[in-house]
Short mmCIF file of C-alpha atoms in Angstrom, two decimals:
data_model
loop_
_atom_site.label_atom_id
_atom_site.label_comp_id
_atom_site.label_asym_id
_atom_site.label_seq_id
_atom_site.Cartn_x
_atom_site.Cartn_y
_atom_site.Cartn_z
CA UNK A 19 -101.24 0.23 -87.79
CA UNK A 20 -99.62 2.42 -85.50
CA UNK A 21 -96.41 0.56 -83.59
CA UNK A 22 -94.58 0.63 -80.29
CA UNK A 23 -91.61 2.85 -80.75
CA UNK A 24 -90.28 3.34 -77.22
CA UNK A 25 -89.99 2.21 -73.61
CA UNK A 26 -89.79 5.12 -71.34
CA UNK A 27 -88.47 8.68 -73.00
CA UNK A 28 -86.23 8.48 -75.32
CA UNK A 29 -82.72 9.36 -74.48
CA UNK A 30 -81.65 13.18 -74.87
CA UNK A 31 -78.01 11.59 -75.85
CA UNK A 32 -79.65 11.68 -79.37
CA UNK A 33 -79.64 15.41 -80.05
CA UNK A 34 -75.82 16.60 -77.98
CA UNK A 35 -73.66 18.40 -80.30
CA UNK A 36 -76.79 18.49 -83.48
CA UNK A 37 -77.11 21.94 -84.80
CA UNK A 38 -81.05 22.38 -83.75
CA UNK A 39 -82.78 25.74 -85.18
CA UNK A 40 -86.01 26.82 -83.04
CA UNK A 41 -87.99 29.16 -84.50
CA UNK A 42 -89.99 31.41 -81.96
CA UNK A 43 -87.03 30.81 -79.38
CA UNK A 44 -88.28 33.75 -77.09
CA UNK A 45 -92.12 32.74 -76.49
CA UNK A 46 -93.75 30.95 -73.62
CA UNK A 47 -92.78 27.58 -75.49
CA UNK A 48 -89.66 28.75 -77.03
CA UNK A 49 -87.56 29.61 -73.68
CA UNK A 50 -87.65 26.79 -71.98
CA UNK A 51 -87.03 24.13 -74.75
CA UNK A 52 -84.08 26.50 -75.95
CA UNK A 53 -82.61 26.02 -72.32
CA UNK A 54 -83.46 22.03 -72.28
CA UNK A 55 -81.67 21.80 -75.69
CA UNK A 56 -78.91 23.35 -74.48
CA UNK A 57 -78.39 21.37 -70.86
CA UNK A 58 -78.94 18.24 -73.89
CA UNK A 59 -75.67 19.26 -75.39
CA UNK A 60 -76.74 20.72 -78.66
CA UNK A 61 -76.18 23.66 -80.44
CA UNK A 62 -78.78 25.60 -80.25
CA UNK A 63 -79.83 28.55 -82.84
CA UNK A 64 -82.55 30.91 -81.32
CA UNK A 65 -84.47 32.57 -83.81
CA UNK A 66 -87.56 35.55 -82.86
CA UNK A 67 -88.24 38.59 -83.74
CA UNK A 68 -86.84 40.22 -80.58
CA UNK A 69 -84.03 37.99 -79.35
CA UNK A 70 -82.96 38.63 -75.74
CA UNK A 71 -79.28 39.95 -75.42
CA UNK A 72 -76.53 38.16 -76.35
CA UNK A 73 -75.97 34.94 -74.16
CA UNK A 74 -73.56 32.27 -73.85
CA UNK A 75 -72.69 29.41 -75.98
CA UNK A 76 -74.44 27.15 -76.86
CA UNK A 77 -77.30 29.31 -77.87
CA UNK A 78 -77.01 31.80 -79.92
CA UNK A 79 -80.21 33.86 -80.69
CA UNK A 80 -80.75 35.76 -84.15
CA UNK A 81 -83.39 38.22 -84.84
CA UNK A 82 -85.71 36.99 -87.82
CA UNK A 83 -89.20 37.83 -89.24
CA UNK A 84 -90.29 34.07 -90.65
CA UNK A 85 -92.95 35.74 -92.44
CA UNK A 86 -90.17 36.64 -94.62
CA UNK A 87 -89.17 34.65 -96.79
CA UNK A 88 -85.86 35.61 -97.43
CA UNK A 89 -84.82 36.04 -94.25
CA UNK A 90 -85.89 32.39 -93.92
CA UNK A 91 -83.29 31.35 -96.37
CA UNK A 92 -80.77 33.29 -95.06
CA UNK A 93 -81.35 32.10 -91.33
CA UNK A 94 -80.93 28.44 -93.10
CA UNK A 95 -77.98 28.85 -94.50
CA UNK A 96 -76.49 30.48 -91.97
CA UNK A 97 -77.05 28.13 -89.44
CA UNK A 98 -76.92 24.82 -91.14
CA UNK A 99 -79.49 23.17 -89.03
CA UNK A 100 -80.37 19.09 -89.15
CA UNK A 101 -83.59 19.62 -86.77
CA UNK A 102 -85.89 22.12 -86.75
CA UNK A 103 -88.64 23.35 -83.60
CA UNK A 104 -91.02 25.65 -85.84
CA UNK A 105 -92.97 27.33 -82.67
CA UNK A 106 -94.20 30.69 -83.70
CA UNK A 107 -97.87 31.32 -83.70
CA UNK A 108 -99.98 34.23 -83.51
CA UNK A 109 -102.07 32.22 -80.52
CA UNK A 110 -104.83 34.41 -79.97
CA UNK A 111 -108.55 32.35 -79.70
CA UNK A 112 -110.69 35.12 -80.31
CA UNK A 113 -113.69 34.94 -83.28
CA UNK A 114 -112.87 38.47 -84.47
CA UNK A 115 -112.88 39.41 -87.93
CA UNK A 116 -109.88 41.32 -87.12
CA UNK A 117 -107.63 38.41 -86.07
CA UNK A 118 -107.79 36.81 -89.84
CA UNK A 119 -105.21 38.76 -91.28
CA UNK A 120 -102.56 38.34 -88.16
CA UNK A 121 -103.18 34.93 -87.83
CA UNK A 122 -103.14 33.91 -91.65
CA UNK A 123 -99.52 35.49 -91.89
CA UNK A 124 -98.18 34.53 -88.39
CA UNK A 125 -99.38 31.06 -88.83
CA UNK A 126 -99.41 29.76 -92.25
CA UNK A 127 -97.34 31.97 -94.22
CA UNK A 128 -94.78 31.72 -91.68
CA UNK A 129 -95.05 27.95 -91.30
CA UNK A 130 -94.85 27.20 -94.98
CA UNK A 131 -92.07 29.87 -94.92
CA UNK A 132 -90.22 27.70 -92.71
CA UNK A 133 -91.15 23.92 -94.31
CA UNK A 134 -89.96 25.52 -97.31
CA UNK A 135 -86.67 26.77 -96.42
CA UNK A 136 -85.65 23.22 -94.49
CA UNK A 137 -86.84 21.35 -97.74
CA UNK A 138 -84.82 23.22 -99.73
CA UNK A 139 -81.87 23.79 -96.96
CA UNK A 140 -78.06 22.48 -97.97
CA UNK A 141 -77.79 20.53 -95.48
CA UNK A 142 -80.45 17.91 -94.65
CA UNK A 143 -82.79 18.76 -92.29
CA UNK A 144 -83.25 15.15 -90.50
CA UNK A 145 -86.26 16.52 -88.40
CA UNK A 146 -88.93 19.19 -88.26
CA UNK A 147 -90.68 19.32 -85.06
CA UNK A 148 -93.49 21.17 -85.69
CA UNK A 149 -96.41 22.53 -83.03
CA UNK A 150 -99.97 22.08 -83.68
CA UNK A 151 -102.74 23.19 -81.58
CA UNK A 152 -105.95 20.73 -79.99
CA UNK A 153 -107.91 23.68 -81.48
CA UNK A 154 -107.29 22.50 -84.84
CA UNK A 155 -110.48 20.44 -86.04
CA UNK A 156 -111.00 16.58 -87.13
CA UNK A 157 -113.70 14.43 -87.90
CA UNK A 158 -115.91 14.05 -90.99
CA UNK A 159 -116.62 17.57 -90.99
CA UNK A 160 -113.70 19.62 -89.83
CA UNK A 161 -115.07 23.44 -89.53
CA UNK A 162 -112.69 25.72 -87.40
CA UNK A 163 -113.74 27.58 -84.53
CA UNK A 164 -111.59 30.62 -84.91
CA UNK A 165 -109.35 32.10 -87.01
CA UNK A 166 -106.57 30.61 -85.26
CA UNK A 167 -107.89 27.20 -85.49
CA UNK A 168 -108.24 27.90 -88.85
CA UNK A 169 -104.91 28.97 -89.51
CA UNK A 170 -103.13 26.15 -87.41
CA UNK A 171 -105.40 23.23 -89.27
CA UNK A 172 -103.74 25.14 -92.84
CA UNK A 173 -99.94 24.80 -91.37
CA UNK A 174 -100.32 21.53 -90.84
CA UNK A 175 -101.98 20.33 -94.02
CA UNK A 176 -99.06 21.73 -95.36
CA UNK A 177 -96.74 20.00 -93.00
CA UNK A 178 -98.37 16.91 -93.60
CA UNK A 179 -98.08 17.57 -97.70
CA UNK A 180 -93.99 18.39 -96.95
CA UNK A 181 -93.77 14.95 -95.40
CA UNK A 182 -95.39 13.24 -98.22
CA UNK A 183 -94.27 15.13 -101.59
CA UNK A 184 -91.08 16.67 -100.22
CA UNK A 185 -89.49 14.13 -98.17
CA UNK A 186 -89.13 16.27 -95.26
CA UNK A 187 -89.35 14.33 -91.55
CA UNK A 188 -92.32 16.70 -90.30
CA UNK A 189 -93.59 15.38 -86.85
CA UNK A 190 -96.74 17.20 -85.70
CA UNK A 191 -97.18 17.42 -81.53
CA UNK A 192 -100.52 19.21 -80.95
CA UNK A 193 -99.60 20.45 -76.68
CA UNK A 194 -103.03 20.59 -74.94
CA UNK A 195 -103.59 23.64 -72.49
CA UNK A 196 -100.50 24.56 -71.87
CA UNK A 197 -99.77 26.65 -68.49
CA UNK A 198 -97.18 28.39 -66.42
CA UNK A 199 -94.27 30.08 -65.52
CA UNK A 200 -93.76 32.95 -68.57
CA UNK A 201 -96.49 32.52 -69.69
CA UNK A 202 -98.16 36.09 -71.36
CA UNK A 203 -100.44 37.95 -68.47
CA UNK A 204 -103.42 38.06 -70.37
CA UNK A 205 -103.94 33.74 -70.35
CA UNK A 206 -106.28 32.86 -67.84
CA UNK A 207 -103.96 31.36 -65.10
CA UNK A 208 -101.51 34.06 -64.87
CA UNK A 209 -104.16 36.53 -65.00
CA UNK A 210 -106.21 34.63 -62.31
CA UNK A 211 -102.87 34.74 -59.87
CA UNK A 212 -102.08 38.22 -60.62
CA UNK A 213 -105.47 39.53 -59.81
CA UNK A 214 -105.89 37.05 -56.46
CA UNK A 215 -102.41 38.32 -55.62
CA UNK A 216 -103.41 41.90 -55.97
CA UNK A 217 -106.25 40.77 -53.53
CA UNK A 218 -108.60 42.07 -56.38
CA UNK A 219 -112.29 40.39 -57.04
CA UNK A 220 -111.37 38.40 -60.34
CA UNK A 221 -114.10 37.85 -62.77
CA UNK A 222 -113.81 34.82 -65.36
CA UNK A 223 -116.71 35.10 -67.64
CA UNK A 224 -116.82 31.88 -69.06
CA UNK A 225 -115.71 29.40 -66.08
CA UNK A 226 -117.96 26.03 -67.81
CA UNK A 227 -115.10 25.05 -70.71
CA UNK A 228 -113.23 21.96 -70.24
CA UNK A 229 -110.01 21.62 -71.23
CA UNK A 230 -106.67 19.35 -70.86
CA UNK A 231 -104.83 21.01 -69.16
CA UNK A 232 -100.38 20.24 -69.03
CA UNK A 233 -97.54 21.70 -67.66
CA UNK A 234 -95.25 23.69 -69.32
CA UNK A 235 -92.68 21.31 -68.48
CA UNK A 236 -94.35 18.20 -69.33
CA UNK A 237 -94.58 19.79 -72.83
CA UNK A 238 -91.15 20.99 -73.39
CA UNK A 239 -90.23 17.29 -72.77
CA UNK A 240 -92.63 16.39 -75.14
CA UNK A 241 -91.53 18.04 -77.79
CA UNK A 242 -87.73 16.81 -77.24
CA UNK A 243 -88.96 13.55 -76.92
CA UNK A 244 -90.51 13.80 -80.87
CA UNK A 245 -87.05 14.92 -82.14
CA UNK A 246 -85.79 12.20 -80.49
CA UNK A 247 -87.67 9.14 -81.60
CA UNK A 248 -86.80 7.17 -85.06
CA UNK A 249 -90.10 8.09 -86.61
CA UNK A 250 -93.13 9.64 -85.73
CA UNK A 251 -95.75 9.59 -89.02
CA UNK A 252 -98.57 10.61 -86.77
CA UNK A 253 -100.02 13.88 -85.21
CA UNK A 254 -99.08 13.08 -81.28
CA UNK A 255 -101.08 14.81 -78.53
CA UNK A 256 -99.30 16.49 -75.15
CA UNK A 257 -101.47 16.47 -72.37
CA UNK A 258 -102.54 14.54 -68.75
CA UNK A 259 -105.60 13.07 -70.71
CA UNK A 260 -108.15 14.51 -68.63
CA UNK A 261 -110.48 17.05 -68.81
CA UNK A 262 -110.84 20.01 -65.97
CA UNK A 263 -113.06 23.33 -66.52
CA UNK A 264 -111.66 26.84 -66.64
CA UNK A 265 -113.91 27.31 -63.39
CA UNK A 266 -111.87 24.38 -61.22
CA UNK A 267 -108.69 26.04 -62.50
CA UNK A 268 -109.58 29.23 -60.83
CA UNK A 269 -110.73 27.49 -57.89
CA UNK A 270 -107.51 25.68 -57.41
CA UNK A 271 -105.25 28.97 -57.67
CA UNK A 272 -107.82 30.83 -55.27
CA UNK A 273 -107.70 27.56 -52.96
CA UNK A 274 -104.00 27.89 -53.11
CA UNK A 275 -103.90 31.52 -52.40
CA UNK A 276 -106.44 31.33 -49.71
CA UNK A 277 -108.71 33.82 -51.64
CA UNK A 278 -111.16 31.60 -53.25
CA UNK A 279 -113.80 34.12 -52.08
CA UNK A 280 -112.58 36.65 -54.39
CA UNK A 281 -113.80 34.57 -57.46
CA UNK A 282 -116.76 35.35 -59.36
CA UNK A 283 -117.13 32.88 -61.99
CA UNK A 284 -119.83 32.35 -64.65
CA UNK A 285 -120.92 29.69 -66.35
CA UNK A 286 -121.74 30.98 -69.61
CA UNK A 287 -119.86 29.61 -72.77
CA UNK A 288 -117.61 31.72 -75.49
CA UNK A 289 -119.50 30.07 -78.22
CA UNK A 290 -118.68 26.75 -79.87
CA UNK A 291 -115.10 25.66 -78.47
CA UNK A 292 -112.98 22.80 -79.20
CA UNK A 293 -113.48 20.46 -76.47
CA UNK A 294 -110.39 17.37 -76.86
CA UNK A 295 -108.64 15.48 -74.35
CA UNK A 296 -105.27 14.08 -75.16
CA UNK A 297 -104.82 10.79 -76.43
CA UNK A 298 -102.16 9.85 -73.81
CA UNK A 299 -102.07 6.13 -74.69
CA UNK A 300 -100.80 7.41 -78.25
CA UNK A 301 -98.38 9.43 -76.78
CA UNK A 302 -97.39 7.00 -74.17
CA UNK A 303 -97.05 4.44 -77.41
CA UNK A 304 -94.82 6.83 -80.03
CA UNK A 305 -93.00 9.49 -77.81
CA UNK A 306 -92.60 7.27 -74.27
CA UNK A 307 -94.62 10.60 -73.01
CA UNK A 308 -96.30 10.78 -69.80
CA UNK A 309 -97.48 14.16 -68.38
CA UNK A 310 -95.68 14.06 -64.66
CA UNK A 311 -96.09 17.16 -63.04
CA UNK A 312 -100.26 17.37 -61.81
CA UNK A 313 -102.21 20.22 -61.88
CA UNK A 314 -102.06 21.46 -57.92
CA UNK A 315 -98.18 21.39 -58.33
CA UNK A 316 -98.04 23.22 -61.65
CA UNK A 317 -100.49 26.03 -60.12
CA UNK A 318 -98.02 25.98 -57.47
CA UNK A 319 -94.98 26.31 -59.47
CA UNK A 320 -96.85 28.93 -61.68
CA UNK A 321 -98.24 30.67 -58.47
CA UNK A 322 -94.43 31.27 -56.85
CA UNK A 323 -93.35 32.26 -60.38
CA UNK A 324 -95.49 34.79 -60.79
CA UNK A 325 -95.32 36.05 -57.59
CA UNK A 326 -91.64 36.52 -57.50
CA UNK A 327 -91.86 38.91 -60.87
CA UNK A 328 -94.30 41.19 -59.22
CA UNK A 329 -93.40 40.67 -55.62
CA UNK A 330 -96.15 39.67 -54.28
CA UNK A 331 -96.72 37.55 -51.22
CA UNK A 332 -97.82 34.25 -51.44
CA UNK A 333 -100.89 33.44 -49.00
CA UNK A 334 -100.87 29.91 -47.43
CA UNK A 335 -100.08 28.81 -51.08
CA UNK A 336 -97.68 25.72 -49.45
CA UNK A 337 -100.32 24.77 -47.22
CA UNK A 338 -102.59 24.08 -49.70
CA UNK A 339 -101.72 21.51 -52.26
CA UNK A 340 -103.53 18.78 -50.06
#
């Protein structure tokens, strides 16, 4: 029976001055939880494969392959962590043949690179907050979609078997469609705002797919929120709960931008996609989470993001979140 653990997020207080290791520190998940940590008051160790310059305290970012074994080890002892964000993925949906390889070693072997090396760590690793994906599958018969959804559903199995046989306080948090600023330009919503913003016709293929869709920032403070809590033995979903198509997204950046007419949207399907809202009552129930920020104002936050990197005006976008 799954219990009440919280009233309301739990507070940050509980991580200041921990030595917290994130893993994939520099990707569209990464960033921003690196900076929350830090604002938090812990120590944070940033750890990617092509770490930014050299900041200031309290991050300090390390280059590291986690595919590598060794370099896992090494990254462990160096740092001495006693909780652990394991973010990296390979995160590409596609069906290709191709994508097996990539997404085998970027996902598993890098995950069970990194369950390994806190399980074995000197010093205890109290938590290991570890990202899932909605695309992974469930039910009595749990066939993957992709590659990816293959590879995520293998990491955590293997999470799951760390926390049983191992000891090791793994806390799966599966973040629903995930959107926004820094995001990579070939997603769908910064794509969609680039192109509209380049006053360019903008053709989305495959508009009928409903998805949950959450802010970037709702996530981030979902994933603190799992470090945070006493316990967490169940696989927690990060999302608003409800279910909007890839063709209303589009409408509601082109509606913001005042080019709506630029949109050409089918309604053809991909082929069989994972189609999951998030259990928010769950959520609500373990982490305290509640997805704040709606979907106009994170297309609105997203929209002046992007268009302050390319430097692009915004069209009636503040008008238009009616």
């Amino acid at each position: 029976m799954e219990r009440d653990q919280v009233d309301g997020m739990p507070d940050v207080s509980a991580i200041a001055g921990k030595n917290i290791l994130v893993i994939g520190a520099s990707g569209f998940i990464g960033r921003p939880l690196t900076n929350r940590l830090a604002v938090a008051g812990a120590k944070v160790y940033a750890v990617c494969r092509n770490p930014p310059a050299p900041g200031t305290w309290p991050i300090v970012w390390s280059r590291g392959d986690v595919t590598e074994a060794n370099r896992v080890k090494e990254i462990f002892s160096e740092f001495r962590p006693t909780v652990v964000f394991h973010l990296t993925s390979d995160s590409q949906g596609g069906r290709e043949l191709s994508l097996i390889p990539s997404s085998l070693r970027n996902d598993v072997i890098a995950a069970v690179n990194v369950l390994h090396g806190a399980a074995s760590a000197d010093v205890k690793v109290e938590r290991f907050i570890m990202a899932g994906s909605f695309e992974e599958p469930d039910g009595a018969d749990p066939t993957p979609v992709s590659p990816y959804a293959a590879a995520k559903w293998a990491a955590s199995g293997y999470g799951r078997m760390f926390r049983r046989l191992y000891g090791l306080d793994v806390r799966i948090v599966r973040p629903m469609m995930t959107f926004g600023p820094g995001q990579k330009e070939f997603k769908i919503v910064p794509s969609t705002i680039l192109s509209l913003l380049r006053n360019k016709a903008t053709k989305i293929g495959s508009g009928s797919r409903l998805v949950d869709w959450v802010y970037i920032d709702d996530v981030v403070e979902g994933l603190i929120a799992a470090a945070c809590v006493p316990d967490l033995p169940y696989a927690v979903d990060l999302g608003s709960g409800v279910l909007v198509s890839v063709a209303d997204m589009a409408r509601e950046i082109g509606r913001q931008l005042g080019r709506e007419n630029l949109l050409e949207i089918g309604e053809g399907a991909r082929g069989e996609e994972m189609v999951r809202a998030a259990d928010v009552e769950k959520a609500r129930r373990l982490l305290g989470f509640e997805a704040k920020i709606s979907l106009a104002e994170g297309v609105s936050r997203t929209i002046g993001s992007v268009s302050s990197l390319c430097n692009a005006p915004i069209t009636d976008s503040s008008s238009r979140l009616d």
